[in-house]
Amino acid sequence: EMCIRDSYKIMSDDSLYSEGGWIQWFCNLEDHHFFCEVDEEYIRDNFNLYGLKQKFVHYNDAIDMILSPECPEDEDLEDDKFLEIYQEATDLYGLIHARFILSPKGLAMMREKYSQGKFGICPRVLCERQNVIPIGMSEDLRTSRVKVYCPRCEDVYIPKKKCADVDGAYFGCSFPHILLQSYPELYPTPPNSAYVPRIYGFKVYGKKGSKFYEEQKGLTAVSYTHLTLPTIYSVQISVVAVSLKKKNSIYIQDS
């Protein structure tokens, strides 16, 4: 894991001297471009923070830091107590952020960032530079770093900028699918073509696109163990939503 002092060293000069409060300063740090600025009113509403207090030792100090109208100073980097609270403030803000981006205002803010390509593009060539969406592989902190989800090929990738100090729990597992279902017009068209392995122009026996492969595909049952399936709150999305994009959808029962 990147230490806190190192994360300060790589921040841009503009973010270091930001005139806004802690939230604006934090979101302007280098590699924090996935974040949106959570409304202070949202954070001040205890209902939105339900269940978070017991996760943190310095909860009240972390909340005060997040809501601070001032940015941290250089001298704070030498204060171990500050750095300890800062780490908790980072995690607390991240978990609040994961809830805020599922609210109507948060979804609208993230939709704008997605439409502008702020989250990057899919590295898969056949997805033709499709915009991607941040996703976490777990709702728990320190399980994995943030990844990106491509709504065209429906797969997950490591971001181009690895965002070393951005936890996947700051976005959660459900966010991309809730965003797409909230704004159906964001669903991309399926890829026009799939890559077919060839040697000197001939399809490779037993590989995708070959006659043998297609025959076996029709006879062999699909193993769901290795499929990456869209889920919302750990429940697989129903075939109705999936079939909006693909004619040949796999029929899935909600678990």
C-alpha atoms as an extended CHARMM CRD file, in Angstrom:
* protein
*
       255  EXT
         1         1  GLU       CA              0.0000000000        0.0000000000        0.0000000000  PROA      1               0.0000000000
         2         2  MET       CA              1.1670000000        3.5290000000       -0.7160000000  PROA      2               0.0000000000
         3         3  CYS       CA              1.9670000000        5.3560000000        2.5330000000  PROA      3               0.0000000000
         4         4  ILE       CA              0.0910000000        8.5650000000        3.3470000000  PROA      4               0.0000000000
         5         5  ARG       CA              3.1650000000       10.7800000000        3.0660000000  PROA      5               0.0000000000
         6         6  ASP       CA              3.8530000000        9.4450000000       -0.4390000000  PROA      6               0.0000000000
         7         7  SER       CA              0.2990000000       10.1890000000       -1.5120000000  PROA      7               0.0000000000
         8         8  TYR       CA              0.8290000000       13.8010000000       -0.5240000000  PROA      8               0.0000000000
         9         9  LYS       CA              4.0650000000       14.0000000000       -2.4910000000  PROA      9               0.0000000000
        10        10  ILE       CA              2.4020000000       13.0710000000       -5.7970000000  PROA      10              0.0000000000
        11        11  MET       CA             -0.4400000000       15.5700000000       -5.5290000000  PROA      11              0.0000000000
        12        12  SER       CA             -0.5280000000       18.4160000000       -8.0190000000  PROA      12              0.0000000000
        13        13  ASP       CA              0.5520000000       21.9300000000       -6.9930000000  PROA      13              0.0000000000
        14        14  ASP       CA             -2.9190000000       23.2710000000       -7.7400000000  PROA      14              0.0000000000
        15        15  SER       CA             -4.5690000000       20.8280000000       -5.3430000000  PROA      15              0.0000000000
        16        16  LEU       CA             -2.0040000000       21.5640000000       -2.6420000000  PROA      16              0.0000000000
        17        17  TYR       CA             -3.0890000000       25.1860000000       -2.4340000000  PROA      17              0.0000000000
        18        18  SER       CA             -6.7780000000       24.7900000000       -3.2150000000  PROA      18              0.0000000000
        19        19  GLU       CA             -8.9200000000       27.5860000000       -1.8050000000  PROA      19              0.0000000000
        20        20  GLY       CA            -11.8540000000       25.2810000000       -1.0660000000  PROA      20              0.0000000000
        21        21  GLY       CA            -12.3900000000       23.1090000000        2.0060000000  PROA      21              0.0000000000
        22        22  TRP       CA            -11.0910000000       19.6200000000        2.7190000000  PROA      22              0.0000000000
        23        23  ILE       CA            -13.5540000000       17.8980000000        0.3710000000  PROA      23              0.0000000000
        24        24  GLN       CA            -12.6030000000       19.9890000000       -2.6450000000  PROA      24              0.0000000000
        25        25  TRP       CA             -8.9170000000       19.6470000000       -1.7910000000  PROA      25              0.0000000000
        26        26  PHE       CA             -9.2190000000       15.8570000000       -1.4160000000  PROA      26              0.0000000000
        27        27  CYS       CA            -11.0990000000       15.3980000000       -4.6990000000  PROA      27              0.0000000000
        28        28  ASN       CA             -8.4700000000       17.4570000000       -6.5390000000  PROA      28              0.0000000000
        29        29  LEU       CA             -5.5650000000       15.2610000000       -5.4660000000  PROA      29              0.0000000000
        30        30  GLU       CA             -3.7650000000       13.4250000000       -8.2430000000  PROA      30              0.0000000000
        31        31  ASP       CA             -5.4690000000       10.1260000000       -9.1450000000  PROA      31              0.0000000000
        32        32  HSD       CA             -8.6310000000       11.1820000000       -7.2760000000  PROA      32              0.0000000000
        33        33  HSD       CA            -10.4510000000       12.1130000000      -10.4810000000  PROA      33              0.0000000000
        34        34  PHE       CA            -12.9750000000        9.2990000000       -9.9580000000  PROA      34              0.0000000000
        35        35  PHE       CA            -14.4330000000       11.0740000000       -6.9210000000  PROA      35              0.0000000000
        36        36  CYS       CA            -17.2290000000       13.6240000000       -6.9140000000  PROA      36              0.0000000000
        37        37  GLU       CA            -17.6410000000       16.2340000000       -4.1780000000  PROA      37              0.0000000000
        38        38  VAL       CA            -20.1820000000       15.0380000000       -1.6320000000  PROA      38              0.0000000000
        39        39  ASP       CA            -22.5320000000       17.7690000000       -0.3810000000  PROA      39              0.0000000000
        40        40  GLU       CA            -21.8090000000       18.8630000000        3.1660000000  PROA      40              0.0000000000
        41        41  GLU       CA            -25.5480000000       18.7550000000        3.9060000000  PROA      41              0.0000000000
        42        42  TYR       CA            -25.5390000000       15.0820000000        2.9700000000  PROA      42              0.0000000000
        43        43  ILE       CA            -22.6740000000       14.4110000000        5.3840000000  PROA      43              0.0000000000
        44        44  ARG       CA            -24.3020000000       16.3920000000        8.2080000000  PROA      44              0.0000000000
        45        45  ASP       CA            -27.4340000000       14.2470000000        7.9910000000  PROA      45              0.0000000000
        46        46  ASN       CA            -26.8420000000       11.4020000000       10.4570000000  PROA      46              0.0000000000
        47        47  PHE       CA            -29.3400000000        9.2200000000        8.6100000000  PROA      47              0.0000000000
        48        48  ASN       CA            -26.9180000000        9.0050000000        5.6730000000  PROA      48              0.0000000000
        49        49  LEU       CA            -24.0860000000        7.9030000000        7.9800000000  PROA      49              0.0000000000
        50        50  TYR       CA            -25.9520000000        5.1000000000        9.7260000000  PROA      50              0.0000000000
        51        51  GLY       CA            -23.7110000000        2.1830000000       10.6440000000  PROA      51              0.0000000000
        52        52  LEU       CA            -20.4000000000        3.9220000000        9.9190000000  PROA      52              0.0000000000
        53        53  LYS       CA            -19.4520000000        5.2100000000       13.3720000000  PROA      53              0.0000000000
        54        54  GLN       CA            -18.4770000000        1.8220000000       14.8020000000  PROA      54              0.0000000000
        55        55  LYS       CA            -16.0020000000        1.2500000000       11.9660000000  PROA      55              0.0000000000
        56        56  PHE       CA            -13.6960000000        4.0870000000       13.0620000000  PROA      56              0.0000000000
        57        57  VAL       CA            -11.7580000000        4.8790000000       16.2350000000  PROA      57              0.0000000000
        58        58  HSD       CA            -11.5060000000        8.6150000000       15.5060000000  PROA      58              0.0000000000
        59        59  TYR       CA            -14.9300000000        8.9790000000       13.9070000000  PROA      59              0.0000000000
        60        60  ASN       CA            -15.7690000000       12.4470000000       15.2760000000  PROA      60              0.0000000000
        61        61  ASP       CA            -12.3160000000       13.8420000000       14.4610000000  PROA      61              0.0000000000
        62        62  ALA       CA            -12.5610000000       12.3610000000       10.9500000000  PROA      62              0.0000000000
        63        63  ILE       CA            -15.9660000000       13.9980000000       10.3720000000  PROA      63              0.0000000000
        64        64  ASP       CA            -14.5980000000       17.3330000000       11.5960000000  PROA      64              0.0000000000
        65        65  MET       CA            -11.6640000000       17.0280000000        9.2110000000  PROA      65              0.0000000000
        66        66  ILE       CA            -13.9330000000       16.1950000000        6.2490000000  PROA      66              0.0000000000
        67        67  LEU       CA            -16.1780000000       19.1920000000        6.9720000000  PROA      67              0.0000000000
        68        68  SER       CA            -13.2630000000       21.5270000000        7.6450000000  PROA      68              0.0000000000
        69        69  PRO       CA            -13.3860000000       24.7280000000        5.5350000000  PROA      69              0.0000000000
        70        70  GLU       CA             -9.5750000000       24.7590000000        5.4420000000  PROA      70              0.0000000000
        71        71  CYS       CA             -7.0430000000       22.6400000000        3.5690000000  PROA      71              0.0000000000
        72        72  PRO       CA             -4.2680000000       20.7570000000        5.3830000000  PROA      72              0.0000000000
        73        73  GLU       CA             -0.9340000000       22.5530000000        5.6910000000  PROA      73              0.0000000000
        74        74  ASP       CA              2.5340000000       21.2420000000        4.9240000000  PROA      74              0.0000000000
        75        75  GLU       CA              3.3510000000       21.0610000000        8.6330000000  PROA      75              0.0000000000
        76        76  ASP       CA              0.5400000000       18.5410000000        9.1160000000  PROA      76              0.0000000000
        77        77  LEU       CA              2.6250000000       15.9660000000        7.2310000000  PROA      77              0.0000000000
        78        78  GLU       CA              4.9960000000       15.7710000000       10.1650000000  PROA      78              0.0000000000
        79        79  ASP       CA              2.2120000000       15.1430000000       12.6800000000  PROA      79              0.0000000000
        80        80  ASP       CA              1.6060000000       11.4130000000       13.1490000000  PROA      80              0.0000000000
        81        81  LYS       CA             -1.6980000000       12.0730000000       14.9220000000  PROA      81              0.0000000000
        82        82  PHE       CA             -2.9130000000       14.1110000000       11.9470000000  PROA      82              0.0000000000
        83        83  LEU       CA             -1.9100000000       11.3770000000        9.5170000000  PROA      83              0.0000000000
        84        84  GLU       CA             -3.7640000000        8.7700000000       11.5700000000  PROA      84              0.0000000000
        85        85  ILE       CA             -6.9440000000       10.8480000000       11.5320000000  PROA      85              0.0000000000
        86        86  TYR       CA             -6.4190000000       11.6670000000        7.8550000000  PROA      86              0.0000000000
        87        87  GLN       CA             -6.3960000000        7.9500000000        6.9730000000  PROA      87              0.0000000000
        88        88  GLU       CA             -9.6670000000        7.4630000000        8.8180000000  PROA      88              0.0000000000
        89        89  ALA       CA            -11.1250000000       10.5920000000        7.1950000000  PROA      89              0.0000000000
        90        90  THR       CA            -10.1520000000        9.2100000000        3.7840000000  PROA      90              0.0000000000
        91        91  ASP       CA            -11.8580000000        5.8690000000        4.4410000000  PROA      91              0.0000000000
        92        92  LEU       CA            -14.8960000000        7.5170000000        6.0190000000  PROA      92              0.0000000000
        93        93  TYR       CA            -15.2890000000        9.9520000000        3.1220000000  PROA      93              0.0000000000
        94        94  GLY       CA            -14.9250000000        7.0280000000        0.7140000000  PROA      94              0.0000000000
        95        95  LEU       CA            -17.7270000000        5.0420000000        2.3600000000  PROA      95              0.0000000000
        96        96  ILE       CA            -19.9530000000        8.1400000000        2.4660000000  PROA      96              0.0000000000
        97        97  HSD       CA            -19.0860000000        8.7260000000       -1.1950000000  PROA      97              0.0000000000
        98        98  ALA       CA            -20.2020000000        5.1740000000       -2.0670000000  PROA      98              0.0000000000
        99        99  ARG       CA            -23.6330000000        5.9970000000       -0.6140000000  PROA      99              0.0000000000
       100       100  PHE       CA            -23.8670000000        9.5130000000       -2.0420000000  PROA      100             0.0000000000
       101       101  ILE       CA            -23.2620000000        8.4160000000       -5.6430000000  PROA      101             0.0000000000
       102       102  LEU       CA            -26.3610000000        6.2100000000       -5.4050000000  PROA      102             0.0000000000
       103       103  SER       CA            -28.5430000000        9.2170000000       -4.5040000000  PROA      103             0.0000000000
       104       104  PRO       CA            -30.3050000000       11.1500000000       -7.3020000000  PROA      104             0.0000000000
       105       105  LYS       CA            -27.8800000000       14.0750000000       -7.0840000000  PROA      105             0.0000000000
       106       106  GLY       CA            -24.8430000000       11.8240000000       -6.8470000000  PROA      106             0.0000000000
       107       107  LEU       CA            -25.9700000000        9.7590000000       -9.8390000000  PROA      107             0.0000000000
       108       108  ALA       CA            -26.4570000000       12.9450000000      -11.8720000000  PROA      108             0.0000000000
       109       109  MET       CA            -22.9520000000       14.1490000000      -10.9700000000  PROA      109             0.0000000000
       110       110  MET       CA            -21.3540000000       10.8240000000      -11.8700000000  PROA      110             0.0000000000
       111       111  ARG       CA            -23.3820000000       10.6100000000      -15.0760000000  PROA      111             0.0000000000
       112       112  GLU       CA            -21.8420000000       13.9100000000      -16.1410000000  PROA      112             0.0000000000
       113       113  LYS       CA            -18.3270000000       12.6650000000      -15.3970000000  PROA      113             0.0000000000
       114       114  TYR       CA            -19.0400000000        9.4150000000      -17.2670000000  PROA      114             0.0000000000
       115       115  SER       CA            -20.3860000000       11.2690000000      -20.3130000000  PROA      115             0.0000000000
       116       116  GLN       CA            -17.2500000000       13.4090000000      -20.3900000000  PROA      116             0.0000000000
       117       117  GLY       CA            -15.0200000000       10.3400000000      -20.2510000000  PROA      117             0.0000000000
       118       118  LYS       CA            -13.4910000000       11.3090000000      -16.9100000000  PROA      118             0.0000000000
       119       119  PHE       CA            -13.1970000000        7.6690000000      -15.8390000000  PROA      119             0.0000000000
       120       120  GLY       CA            -11.2500000000        6.5730000000      -18.9110000000  PROA      120             0.0000000000
       121       121  ILE       CA            -11.9780000000        4.1610000000      -21.7590000000  PROA      121             0.0000000000
       122       122  CYS       CA            -12.1100000000        0.3870000000      -22.1300000000  PROA      122             0.0000000000
       123       123  PRO       CA             -8.7110000000       -1.1130000000      -23.0560000000  PROA      123             0.0000000000
       124       124  ARG       CA            -10.4270000000       -3.7330000000      -25.2510000000  PROA      124             0.0000000000
       125       125  VAL       CA             -9.8780000000       -2.8160000000      -28.8950000000  PROA      125             0.0000000000
       126       126  LEU       CA            -13.2720000000       -4.0800000000      -30.1100000000  PROA      126             0.0000000000
       127       127  CYS       CA            -15.0780000000       -1.8670000000      -27.5870000000  PROA      127             0.0000000000
       128       128  GLU       CA            -13.9660000000        1.1240000000      -29.6900000000  PROA      128             0.0000000000
       129       129  ARG       CA            -12.9740000000        3.4810000000      -26.8520000000  PROA      129             0.0000000000
       130       130  GLN       CA            -16.1290000000        2.8920000000      -24.8400000000  PROA      130             0.0000000000
       131       131  ASN       CA            -16.2740000000        4.9900000000      -21.6480000000  PROA      131             0.0000000000
       132       132  VAL       CA            -15.9160000000        2.9910000000      -18.4290000000  PROA      132             0.0000000000
       133       133  ILE       CA            -17.3380000000        3.3650000000      -14.9070000000  PROA      133             0.0000000000
       134       134  PRO       CA            -15.5850000000        2.9470000000      -11.5170000000  PROA      134             0.0000000000
       135       135  ILE       CA            -16.4670000000       -0.2140000000       -9.6060000000  PROA      135             0.0000000000
       136       136  GLY       CA            -15.3720000000       -1.9790000000       -6.4440000000  PROA      136             0.0000000000
       137       137  MET       CA            -14.9370000000       -5.7300000000       -6.2460000000  PROA      137             0.0000000000
       138       138  SER       CA            -16.0250000000       -5.6850000000       -2.5970000000  PROA      138             0.0000000000
       139       139  GLU       CA            -18.0310000000       -3.4910000000       -0.2320000000  PROA      139             0.0000000000
       140       140  ASP       CA            -15.3450000000       -3.9730000000        2.4350000000  PROA      140             0.0000000000
       141       141  LEU       CA            -12.3400000000       -1.7130000000        2.8990000000  PROA      141             0.0000000000
       142       142  ARG       CA             -8.8380000000       -2.9160000000        1.9990000000  PROA      142             0.0000000000
       143       143  THR       CA            -10.0290000000       -5.8230000000       -0.1230000000  PROA      143             0.0000000000
       144       144  SER       CA             -9.0470000000       -4.4360000000       -3.5320000000  PROA      144             0.0000000000
       145       145  ARG       CA             -8.3480000000       -1.1600000000       -5.2530000000  PROA      145             0.0000000000
       146       146  VAL       CA            -10.8900000000        0.5060000000       -7.5000000000  PROA      146             0.0000000000
       147       147  LYS       CA            -11.4220000000       -1.0700000000      -10.9310000000  PROA      147             0.0000000000
       148       148  VAL       CA            -13.3620000000        0.0750000000      -14.0050000000  PROA      148             0.0000000000
       149       149  TYR       CA            -16.3690000000       -1.6200000000      -15.6260000000  PROA      149             0.0000000000
       150       150  CYS       CA            -17.0590000000       -1.4940000000      -19.3530000000  PROA      150             0.0000000000
       151       151  PRO       CA            -20.8050000000       -1.5430000000      -20.1340000000  PROA      151             0.0000000000
       152       152  ARG       CA            -20.1420000000       -2.7130000000      -23.6920000000  PROA      152             0.0000000000
       153       153  CYS       CA            -18.1550000000       -5.9000000000      -23.0970000000  PROA      153             0.0000000000
       154       154  GLU       CA            -19.4300000000       -6.1410000000      -19.5000000000  PROA      154             0.0000000000
       155       155  ASP       CA            -16.0130000000       -6.8900000000      -18.0600000000  PROA      155             0.0000000000
       156       156  VAL       CA            -13.8050000000       -5.3350000000      -15.3670000000  PROA      156             0.0000000000
       157       157  TYR       CA            -10.3140000000       -3.8870000000      -15.8330000000  PROA      157             0.0000000000
       158       158  ILE       CA             -7.5330000000       -2.1680000000      -13.9000000000  PROA      158             0.0000000000
       159       159  PRO       CA             -7.6680000000        1.6000000000      -14.5580000000  PROA      159             0.0000000000
       160       160  LYS       CA             -4.9660000000        3.1130000000      -16.7590000000  PROA      160             0.0000000000
       161       161  LYS       CA             -3.9590000000        5.2100000000      -13.7560000000  PROA      161             0.0000000000
       162       162  LYS       CA             -3.8060000000        2.6420000000      -10.9990000000  PROA      162             0.0000000000
       163       163  CYS       CA             -5.2050000000        4.9560000000       -8.2720000000  PROA      163             0.0000000000
       164       164  ALA       CA             -3.0140000000        3.3110000000       -5.6390000000  PROA      164             0.0000000000
       165       165  ASP       CA             -4.7470000000        4.8870000000       -2.6460000000  PROA      165             0.0000000000
       166       166  VAL       CA             -8.3400000000        4.6090000000       -3.9280000000  PROA      166             0.0000000000
       167       167  ASP       CA            -10.1760000000        1.6700000000       -2.3790000000  PROA      167             0.0000000000
       168       168  GLY       CA            -12.8480000000       -0.1550000000       -4.3680000000  PROA      168             0.0000000000
       169       169  ALA       CA            -15.2210000000        0.1910000000       -1.4040000000  PROA      169             0.0000000000
       170       170  TYR       CA            -15.3480000000        3.9460000000       -2.0980000000  PROA      170             0.0000000000
       171       171  PHE       CA            -17.5920000000        3.0740000000       -5.0670000000  PROA      171             0.0000000000
       172       172  GLY       CA            -19.0640000000       -0.3330000000       -4.2570000000  PROA      172             0.0000000000
       173       173  CYS       CA            -20.0890000000       -3.2670000000       -6.4230000000  PROA      173             0.0000000000
       174       174  SER       CA            -23.5010000000       -1.9660000000       -7.4940000000  PROA      174             0.0000000000
       175       175  PHE       CA            -22.7640000000        1.5670000000       -8.6850000000  PROA      175             0.0000000000
       176       176  PRO       CA            -22.2180000000        0.9940000000      -12.4600000000  PROA      176             0.0000000000
       177       177  HSD       CA            -25.3950000000       -1.0520000000      -12.8140000000  PROA      177             0.0000000000
       178       178  ILE       CA            -27.5450000000        1.3870000000      -10.8200000000  PROA      178             0.0000000000
       179       179  LEU       CA            -26.1650000000        4.2510000000      -12.9290000000  PROA      179             0.0000000000
       180       180  LEU       CA            -26.9990000000        2.4450000000      -16.1780000000  PROA      180             0.0000000000
       181       181  GLN       CA            -30.4730000000        1.4510000000      -15.0180000000  PROA      181             0.0000000000
       182       182  SER       CA            -31.1450000000        4.9970000000      -13.8180000000  PROA      182             0.0000000000
       183       183  TYR       CA            -30.1030000000        6.3640000000      -17.2190000000  PROA      183             0.0000000000
       184       184  PRO       CA            -30.9680000000        3.6600000000      -19.8110000000  PROA      184             0.0000000000
       185       185  GLU       CA            -29.8040000000        5.9050000000      -22.6440000000  PROA      185             0.0000000000
       186       186  LEU       CA            -26.2370000000        5.3170000000      -21.4180000000  PROA      186             0.0000000000
       187       187  TYR       CA            -26.3800000000        1.6320000000      -22.3860000000  PROA      187             0.0000000000
       188       188  PRO       CA            -24.0320000000        1.2480000000      -25.3830000000  PROA      188             0.0000000000
       189       189  THR       CA            -24.7920000000       -0.8840000000      -28.3950000000  PROA      189             0.0000000000
       190       190  PRO       CA            -23.2170000000       -4.3630000000      -28.3080000000  PROA      190             0.0000000000
       191       191  PRO       CA            -19.8520000000       -4.7430000000      -30.0870000000  PROA      191             0.0000000000
       192       192  ASN       CA            -20.2870000000       -5.0520000000      -33.8580000000  PROA      192             0.0000000000
       193       193  SER       CA            -17.8930000000       -7.9540000000      -34.0720000000  PROA      193             0.0000000000
       194       194  ALA       CA            -15.9590000000      -10.4030000000      -31.9390000000  PROA      194             0.0000000000
       195       195  TYR       CA            -12.3470000000      -11.3620000000      -32.4190000000  PROA      195             0.0000000000
       196       196  VAL       CA            -11.9330000000      -14.7440000000      -34.1380000000  PROA      196             0.0000000000
       197       197  PRO       CA             -8.5420000000      -16.5230000000      -33.8760000000  PROA      197             0.0000000000
       198       198  ARG       CA             -7.1080000000      -17.2940000000      -37.3380000000  PROA      198             0.0000000000
       199       199  ILE       CA             -3.9030000000      -18.7640000000      -38.7640000000  PROA      199             0.0000000000
       200       200  TYR       CA             -3.1540000000      -17.6600000000      -42.3220000000  PROA      200             0.0000000000
       201       201  GLY       CA             -6.7780000000      -16.6380000000      -42.6560000000  PROA      201             0.0000000000
       202       202  PHE       CA             -8.2420000000      -19.9390000000      -41.4530000000  PROA      202             0.0000000000
       203       203  LYS       CA            -10.2640000000      -20.2390000000      -38.2460000000  PROA      203             0.0000000000
       204       204  VAL       CA             -8.4640000000      -22.2350000000      -35.5630000000  PROA      204             0.0000000000
       205       205  TYR       CA            -10.0890000000      -25.6110000000      -34.8510000000  PROA      205             0.0000000000
       206       206  GLY       CA            -11.9040000000      -25.6350000000      -31.5100000000  PROA      206             0.0000000000
       207       207  LYS       CA            -11.5460000000      -21.8950000000      -31.0380000000  PROA      207             0.0000000000
       208       208  LYS       CA            -14.1420000000      -19.1250000000      -31.1930000000  PROA      208             0.0000000000
       209       209  GLY       CA            -15.6890000000      -18.8070000000      -34.6590000000  PROA      209             0.0000000000
       210       210  SER       CA            -14.8890000000      -22.3330000000      -35.8050000000  PROA      210             0.0000000000
       211       211  LYS       CA            -17.6430000000      -24.8290000000      -36.6870000000  PROA      211             0.0000000000
       212       212  PHE       CA            -16.5040000000      -27.2400000000      -33.9560000000  PROA      212             0.0000000000
       213       213  TYR       CA            -16.6000000000      -24.4480000000      -31.3710000000  PROA      213             0.0000000000
       214       214  GLU       CA            -20.1400000000      -23.4160000000      -32.3200000000  PROA      214             0.0000000000
       215       215  GLU       CA            -21.3650000000      -27.0310000000      -32.1820000000  PROA      215             0.0000000000
       216       216  GLN       CA            -19.8240000000      -27.6160000000      -28.7770000000  PROA      216             0.0000000000
       217       217  LYS       CA            -21.1860000000      -24.2990000000      -27.5650000000  PROA      217             0.0000000000
       218       218  GLY       CA            -24.7030000000      -25.4970000000      -28.3300000000  PROA      218             0.0000000000
       219       219  LEU       CA            -24.1900000000      -28.7980000000      -26.4960000000  PROA      219             0.0000000000
       220       220  THR       CA            -22.1970000000      -27.7300000000      -23.4610000000  PROA      220             0.0000000000
       221       221  ALA       CA            -23.9490000000      -26.1600000000      -20.4820000000  PROA      221             0.0000000000
       222       222  VAL       CA            -22.6830000000      -22.7700000000      -19.4280000000  PROA      222             0.0000000000
       223       223  SER       CA            -20.6090000000      -22.7720000000      -16.2400000000  PROA      223             0.0000000000
       224       224  TYR       CA            -21.7600000000      -19.7410000000      -14.2340000000  PROA      224             0.0000000000
       225       225  THR       CA            -18.7910000000      -20.0050000000      -11.8850000000  PROA      225             0.0000000000
       226       226  HSD       CA            -16.4890000000      -18.1110000000      -14.2430000000  PROA      226             0.0000000000
       227       227  LEU       CA            -18.9360000000      -15.5690000000      -15.6260000000  PROA      227             0.0000000000
       228       228  THR       CA            -18.7700000000      -11.9090000000      -14.6400000000  PROA      228             0.0000000000
       229       229  LEU       CA            -22.4260000000      -11.0520000000      -14.1150000000  PROA      229             0.0000000000
       230       230  PRO       CA            -23.7970000000       -7.5870000000      -13.2790000000  PROA      230             0.0000000000
       231       231  THR       CA            -25.1210000000       -7.4350000000       -9.7290000000  PROA      231             0.0000000000
       232       232  ILE       CA            -26.9500000000       -4.8310000000       -7.6550000000  PROA      232             0.0000000000
       233       233  TYR       CA            -26.6230000000       -5.2360000000       -3.9020000000  PROA      233             0.0000000000
       234       234  SER       CA            -25.2430000000       -8.7660000000       -4.5480000000  PROA      234             0.0000000000
       235       235  VAL       CA            -28.4040000000       -9.7430000000       -6.5170000000  PROA      235             0.0000000000
       236       236  GLN       CA            -27.8740000000      -10.6410000000      -10.1710000000  PROA      236             0.0000000000
       237       237  ILE       CA            -29.6440000000       -8.2730000000      -12.5510000000  PROA      237             0.0000000000
       238       238  SER       CA            -32.6980000000       -9.8680000000      -14.1340000000  PROA      238             0.0000000000
       239       239  VAL       CA            -32.7220000000      -10.9310000000      -17.7700000000  PROA      239             0.0000000000
       240       240  VAL       CA            -35.1580000000       -8.1070000000      -18.5850000000  PROA      240             0.0000000000
       241       241  ALA       CA            -32.4540000000       -5.5100000000      -18.0180000000  PROA      241             0.0000000000
       242       242  VAL       CA            -29.7490000000       -7.5160000000      -19.7430000000  PROA      242             0.0000000000
       243       243  SER       CA            -31.8960000000       -8.2190000000      -22.8000000000  PROA      243             0.0000000000
       244       244  LEU       CA            -32.1230000000       -4.5000000000      -23.5260000000  PROA      244             0.0000000000
       245       245  LYS       CA            -28.6030000000       -4.8060000000      -24.8860000000  PROA      245             0.0000000000
       246       246  LYS       CA            -28.2970000000       -8.3740000000      -26.1640000000  PROA      246             0.0000000000
       247       247  LYS       CA            -30.6910000000      -10.5030000000      -28.1150000000  PROA      247             0.0000000000
       248       248  ASN       CA            -29.0190000000      -13.7540000000      -27.0660000000  PROA      248             0.0000000000
       249       249  SER       CA            -29.0590000000      -13.1830000000      -23.3080000000  PROA      249             0.0000000000
       250       250  ILE       CA            -28.3550000000      -15.8430000000      -20.7230000000  PROA      250             0.0000000000
       251       251  TYR       CA            -31.4460000000      -16.3780000000      -18.6330000000  PROA      251             0.0000000000
       252       252  ILE       CA            -30.6940000000      -15.8260000000      -14.9730000000  PROA      252             0.0000000000
       253       253  GLN       CA            -32.9250000000      -16.1960000000      -11.9810000000  PROA      253             0.0000000000
       254       254  ASP       CA            -32.5690000000      -13.5830000000       -9.2250000000  PROA      254             0.0000000000
       255       255  SER       CA            -30.7370000000      -15.1210000000       -6.2920000000  PROA      255             0.0000000000
